[in-house]
Amino acid sequence: MRVKLVFTRHGETNNNVTHTINGHHDSKLTAAGIRETLSSAPYLQQYDFTWVYVSDLGRARDTLYHLGLKGAVEPRLRDRNFGRFNGCPYGQYAKEKKVVLEATADVECEPPSVETYTELCNRVGSAIRDTVARACELEGMVEEVRVLCVTHCSPTRCSAIVLAPYATAPFPENLRKQKIPNNSVTEYLITAGQDGQIEHVELLKFASTKHILV
């Protein structure tokens, strides 16, 4: 079974403009964010998605609304939980992260209450694998299942981290630090076996903004 999996990040928010961590804290889309989302709509609508999933956070659901699409809420697509740093200036987190790195030399270690990338990849990966397994139930009825995930920066990075081991062509390096612009799209073509397990992944686009016309 072939699965076209598309991740798109939400539109620009007020917190994005002020370099404030969104995380599990929410923030409204800016006027520019709404304009760019509306500009993205024709590109995404052309796919005629089989299923659309959206993070349960407001900025993702607002983005879905302005895309002119409807979808099911998937909490596993919500942004990374920065714990006590949710809604705080990014510099506060960066300062404490530096202290942790100097003490442990382990990039996976985080200040207390912050979700690690391993934890985030586990929940995003479980959502992807469940979706692929569900798509395989349609084997013989459709040639390709197309899925849109309206989500956030960190979950999009994690989608690449989770799927990279199944690819023969290389993915971008240092995925944890790759820039994921607002309204960008990351697209995969996944091949799965009859048992619902992922067999091969082709990265079609990564953090592309070419479809945004404003």
PDB file of N, CA, C and O in Angstrom, residues 69-107:
ATOM      1  N   LEU A  69     -10.376  23.217   5.122  1.00  0.00           N
ATOM      2  CA  LEU A  69     -10.470  21.769   5.252  1.00  0.00           C
ATOM      3  C   LEU A  69     -11.063  21.396   6.609  1.00  0.00           C
ATOM      4  O   LEU A  69     -11.068  22.192   7.539  1.00  0.00           O
ATOM      5  N   LYS A  70     -11.526  20.175   6.699  1.00  0.00           N
ATOM      6  CA  LYS A  70     -12.019  19.645   7.965  1.00  0.00           C
ATOM      7  C   LYS A  70     -11.225  18.394   8.302  1.00  0.00           C
ATOM      8  O   LYS A  70     -10.788  17.655   7.415  1.00  0.00           O
ATOM      9  N   GLY A  71     -11.048  18.160   9.605  1.00  0.00           N
ATOM     10  CA  GLY A  71     -10.271  17.004   9.999  1.00  0.00           C
ATOM     11  C   GLY A  71     -10.567  16.565  11.413  1.00  0.00           C
ATOM     12  O   GLY A  71     -11.309  17.221  12.148  1.00  0.00           O
ATOM     13  N   ALA A  72      -9.954  15.455  11.779  1.00  0.00           N
ATOM     14  CA  ALA A  72     -10.112  14.886  13.113  1.00  0.00           C
ATOM     15  C   ALA A  72      -8.962  15.336  14.001  1.00  0.00           C
ATOM     16  O   ALA A  72      -7.807  15.406  13.561  1.00  0.00           O
ATOM     17  N   VAL A  73      -9.270  15.662  15.238  1.00  0.00           N
ATOM     18  CA  VAL A  73      -8.249  16.084  16.193  1.00  0.00           C
ATOM     19  C   VAL A  73      -7.402  14.878  16.602  1.00  0.00           C
ATOM     20  O   VAL A  73      -7.935  13.821  16.954  1.00  0.00           O
ATOM     21  N   GLU A  74      -6.083  15.037  16.518  1.00  0.00           N
ATOM     22  CA  GLU A  74      -5.139  13.998  16.926  1.00  0.00           C
ATOM     23  C   GLU A  74      -4.173  14.610  17.940  1.00  0.00           C
ATOM     24  O   GLU A  74      -3.217  15.299  17.571  1.00  0.00           O
ATOM     25  N   PRO A  75      -4.408  14.367  19.244  1.00  0.00           N
ATOM     26  CA  PRO A  75      -3.567  14.984  20.280  1.00  0.00           C
ATOM     27  C   PRO A  75      -2.084  14.632  20.169  1.00  0.00           C
ATOM     28  O   PRO A  75      -1.234  15.391  20.645  1.00  0.00           O
ATOM     29  N   ARG A  76      -1.760  13.502  19.546  1.00  0.00           N
ATOM     30  CA  ARG A  76      -0.350  13.120  19.428  1.00  0.00           C
ATOM     31  C   ARG A  76       0.424  14.036  18.481  1.00  0.00           C
ATOM     32  O   ARG A  76       1.652  14.001  18.453  1.00  0.00           O
ATOM     33  N   LEU A  77      -0.289  14.882  17.744  1.00  0.00           N
ATOM     34  CA  LEU A  77       0.358  15.839  16.848  1.00  0.00           C
ATOM     35  C   LEU A  77       0.598  17.189  17.513  1.00  0.00           C
ATOM     36  O   LEU A  77       1.114  18.108  16.871  1.00  0.00           O
ATOM     37  N   ARG A  78       0.246  17.317  18.786  1.00  0.00           N
ATOM     38  CA  ARG A  78       0.429  18.619  19.439  1.00  0.00           C
ATOM     39  C   ARG A  78       1.910  18.928  19.607  1.00  0.00           C
ATOM     40  O   ARG A  78       2.761  18.053  19.541  1.00  0.00           O
ATOM     41  N   ASP A  79       2.195  20.184  19.806  1.00  0.00           N
ATOM     42  CA  ASP A  79       3.577  20.649  19.866  1.00  0.00           C
ATOM     43  C   ASP A  79       4.309  20.042  21.061  1.00  0.00           C
ATOM     44  O   ASP A  79       3.700  19.472  21.977  1.00  0.00           O
ATOM     45  N   ARG A  80       5.604  20.199  21.028  1.00  0.00           N
ATOM     46  CA  ARG A  80       6.437  19.728  22.132  1.00  0.00           C
ATOM     47  C   ARG A  80       6.058  20.450  23.420  1.00  0.00           C
ATOM     48  O   ARG A  80       5.767  21.647  23.422  1.00  0.00           O
ATOM     49  N   ASN A  81       6.073  19.712  24.520  1.00  0.00           N
ATOM     50  CA  ASN A  81       5.754  20.302  25.815  1.00  0.00           C
ATOM     51  C   ASN A  81       7.037  20.840  26.448  1.00  0.00           C
ATOM     52  O   ASN A  81       7.923  20.087  26.835  1.00  0.00           O
ATOM     53  N   PHE A  82       7.122  22.166  26.532  1.00  0.00           N
ATOM     54  CA  PHE A  82       8.289  22.792  27.151  1.00  0.00           C
ATOM     55  C   PHE A  82       8.095  23.015  28.642  1.00  0.00           C
ATOM     56  O   PHE A  82       8.856  23.766  29.275  1.00  0.00           O
ATOM     57  N   GLY A  83       7.078  22.378  29.220  1.00  0.00           N
ATOM     58  CA  GLY A  83       6.886  22.444  30.661  1.00  0.00           C
ATOM     59  C   GLY A  83       6.763  23.868  31.167  1.00  0.00           C
ATOM     60  O   GLY A  83       5.969  24.662  30.665  1.00  0.00           O
ATOM     61  N   ARG A  84       7.564  24.227  32.156  1.00  0.00           N
ATOM     62  CA  ARG A  84       7.476  25.563  32.753  1.00  0.00           C
ATOM     63  C   ARG A  84       7.931  26.671  31.804  1.00  0.00           C
ATOM     64  O   ARG A  84       7.763  27.856  32.114  1.00  0.00           O
ATOM     65  N   PHE A  85       8.467  26.282  30.642  1.00  0.00           N
ATOM     66  CA  PHE A  85       8.890  27.290  29.667  1.00  0.00           C
ATOM     67  C   PHE A  85       7.819  27.572  28.608  1.00  0.00           C
ATOM     68  O   PHE A  85       8.014  28.440  27.757  1.00  0.00           O
ATOM     69  N   ASN A  86       6.697  26.853  28.660  1.00  0.00           N
ATOM     70  CA  ASN A  86       5.602  27.152  27.745  1.00  0.00           C
ATOM     71  C   ASN A  86       5.160  28.598  27.925  1.00  0.00           C
ATOM     72  O   ASN A  86       4.865  29.039  29.040  1.00  0.00           O
ATOM     73  N   GLY A  87       5.134  29.374  26.844  1.00  0.00           N
ATOM     74  CA  GLY A  87       4.721  30.766  26.920  1.00  0.00           C
ATOM     75  C   GLY A  87       5.796  31.727  27.401  1.00  0.00           C
ATOM     76  O   GLY A  87       5.511  32.903  27.626  1.00  0.00           O
ATOM     77  N   CYS A  88       7.038  31.234  27.540  1.00  0.00           N
ATOM     78  CA  CYS A  88       8.139  32.078  27.999  1.00  0.00           C
ATOM     79  C   CYS A  88       9.054  32.454  26.829  1.00  0.00           C
ATOM     80  O   CYS A  88       9.073  31.776  25.806  1.00  0.00           O
ATOM     81  N   PRO A  89       9.831  33.530  26.962  1.00  0.00           N
ATOM     82  CA  PRO A  89      10.803  33.861  25.928  1.00  0.00           C
ATOM     83  C   PRO A  89      11.757  32.693  25.685  1.00  0.00           C
ATOM     84  O   PRO A  89      12.188  32.023  26.639  1.00  0.00           O
ATOM     85  N   TYR A  90      12.086  32.453  24.411  1.00  0.00           N
ATOM     86  CA  TYR A  90      12.936  31.308  24.077  1.00  0.00           C
ATOM     87  C   TYR A  90      14.278  31.368  24.804  1.00  0.00           C
ATOM     88  O   TYR A  90      14.841  30.338  25.182  1.00  0.00           O
ATOM     89  N   GLY A  91      14.784  32.571  25.022  1.00  0.00           N
ATOM     90  CA  GLY A  91      16.079  32.719  25.664  1.00  0.00           C
ATOM     91  C   GLY A  91      16.144  32.105  27.056  1.00  0.00           C
ATOM     92  O   GLY A  91      17.205  31.635  27.475  1.00  0.00           O
ATOM     93  N   GLN A  92      15.017  32.100  27.779  1.00  0.00           N
ATOM     94  CA  GLN A  92      15.012  31.508  29.123  1.00  0.00           C
ATOM     95  C   GLN A  92      15.284  30.011  29.044  1.00  0.00           C
ATOM     96  O   GLN A  92      16.077  29.467  29.827  1.00  0.00           O
ATOM     97  N   TYR A  93      14.606  29.345  28.095  1.00  0.00           N
ATOM     98  CA  TYR A  93      14.838  27.906  27.911  1.00  0.00           C
ATOM     99  C   TYR A  93      16.259  27.654  27.434  1.00  0.00           C
ATOM    100  O   TYR A  93      16.948  26.761  27.958  1.00  0.00           O
ATOM    101  N   ALA A  94      16.731  28.419  26.448  1.00  0.00           N
ATOM    102  CA  ALA A  94      18.064  28.208  25.884  1.00  0.00           C
ATOM    103  C   ALA A  94      19.143  28.330  26.948  1.00  0.00           C
ATOM    104  O   ALA A  94      20.125  27.574  26.954  1.00  0.00           O
ATOM    105  N   LYS A  95      18.970  29.259  27.872  1.00  0.00           N
ATOM    106  CA  LYS A  95      19.948  29.458  28.942  1.00  0.00           C
ATOM    107  C   LYS A  95      20.040  28.230  29.835  1.00  0.00           C
ATOM    108  O   LYS A  95      21.137  27.765  30.166  1.00  0.00           O
ATOM    109  N   GLU A  96      18.883  27.672  30.228  1.00  0.00           N
ATOM    110  CA  GLU A  96      18.900  26.500  31.113  1.00  0.00           C
ATOM    111  C   GLU A  96      19.317  25.243  30.360  1.00  0.00           C
ATOM    112  O   GLU A  96      19.954  24.354  30.927  1.00  0.00           O
ATOM    113  N   LYS A  97      18.953  25.168  29.067  1.00  0.00           N
ATOM    114  CA  LYS A  97      19.391  24.027  28.260  1.00  0.00           C
ATOM    115  C   LYS A  97      20.908  24.000  28.169  1.00  0.00           C
ATOM    116  O   LYS A  97      21.538  22.932  28.239  1.00  0.00           O
ATOM    117  N   LYS A  98      21.540  25.166  28.034  1.00  0.00           N
ATOM    118  CA  LYS A  98      22.995  25.255  27.971  1.00  0.00           C
ATOM    119  C   LYS A  98      23.630  24.735  29.256  1.00  0.00           C
ATOM    120  O   LYS A  98      24.645  24.014  29.213  1.00  0.00           O
ATOM    121  N   VAL A  99      23.028  25.071  30.390  1.00  0.00           N
ATOM    122  CA  VAL A  99      23.551  24.592  31.676  1.00  0.00           C
ATOM    123  C   VAL A  99      23.490  23.065  31.735  1.00  0.00           C
ATOM    124  O   VAL A  99      24.447  22.401  32.176  1.00  0.00           O
ATOM    125  N   VAL A 100      22.370  22.498  31.279  1.00  0.00           N
ATOM    126  CA  VAL A 100      22.206  21.040  31.293  1.00  0.00           C
ATOM    127  C   VAL A 100      23.234  20.377  30.374  1.00  0.00           C
ATOM    128  O   VAL A 100      23.839  19.356  30.718  1.00  0.00           O
ATOM    129  N   LEU A 101      23.433  20.957  29.196  1.00  0.00           N
ATOM    130  CA  LEU A 101      24.409  20.404  28.252  1.00  0.00           C
ATOM    131  C   LEU A 101      25.826  20.440  28.822  1.00  0.00           C
ATOM    132  O   LEU A 101      26.590  19.483  28.681  1.00  0.00           O
ATOM    133  N   GLU A 102      26.161  21.527  29.465  1.00  0.00           N
ATOM    134  CA  GLU A 102      27.506  21.641  30.049  1.00  0.00           C
ATOM    135  C   GLU A 102      27.714  20.632  31.169  1.00  0.00           C
ATOM    136  O   GLU A 102      28.825  20.144  31.385  1.00  0.00           O
ATOM    137  N   ALA A 103      26.623  20.306  31.876  1.00  0.00           N
ATOM    138  CA  ALA A 103      26.734  19.374  33.001  1.00  0.00           C
ATOM    139  C   ALA A 103      26.726  17.916  32.555  1.00  0.00           C
ATOM    140  O   ALA A 103      27.340  17.057  33.208  1.00  0.00           O
ATOM    141  N   THR A 104      26.034  17.620  31.460  1.00  0.00           N
ATOM    142  CA  THR A 104      25.844  16.217  31.061  1.00  0.00           C
ATOM    143  C   THR A 104      26.497  15.848  29.738  1.00  0.00           C
ATOM    144  O   THR A 104      26.747  14.661  29.484  1.00  0.00           O
ATOM    145  N   ALA A 105      26.727  16.840  28.862  1.00  0.00           N
ATOM    146  CA  ALA A 105      27.237  16.589  27.503  1.00  0.00           C
ATOM    147  C   ALA A 105      26.315  15.662  26.725  1.00  0.00           C
ATOM    148  O   ALA A 105      26.728  14.981  25.788  1.00  0.00           O
ATOM    149  N   ASP A 106      25.050  15.639  27.115  1.00  0.00           N
ATOM    150  CA  ASP A 106      24.055  14.772  26.469  1.00  0.00           C
ATOM    151  C   ASP A 106      22.945  15.642  25.897  1.00  0.00           C
ATOM    152  O   ASP A 106      22.172  16.245  26.640  1.00  0.00           O
ATOM    153  N   VAL A 107      22.861  15.706  24.561  1.00  0.00           N
ATOM    154  CA  VAL A 107      21.871  16.569  23.913  1.00  0.00           C
ATOM    155  C   VAL A 107      20.451  16.147  24.242  1.00  0.00           C
ATOM    156  O   VAL A 107      19.515  16.946  24.160  1.00  0.00           O
TER     157      VAL A 107
END
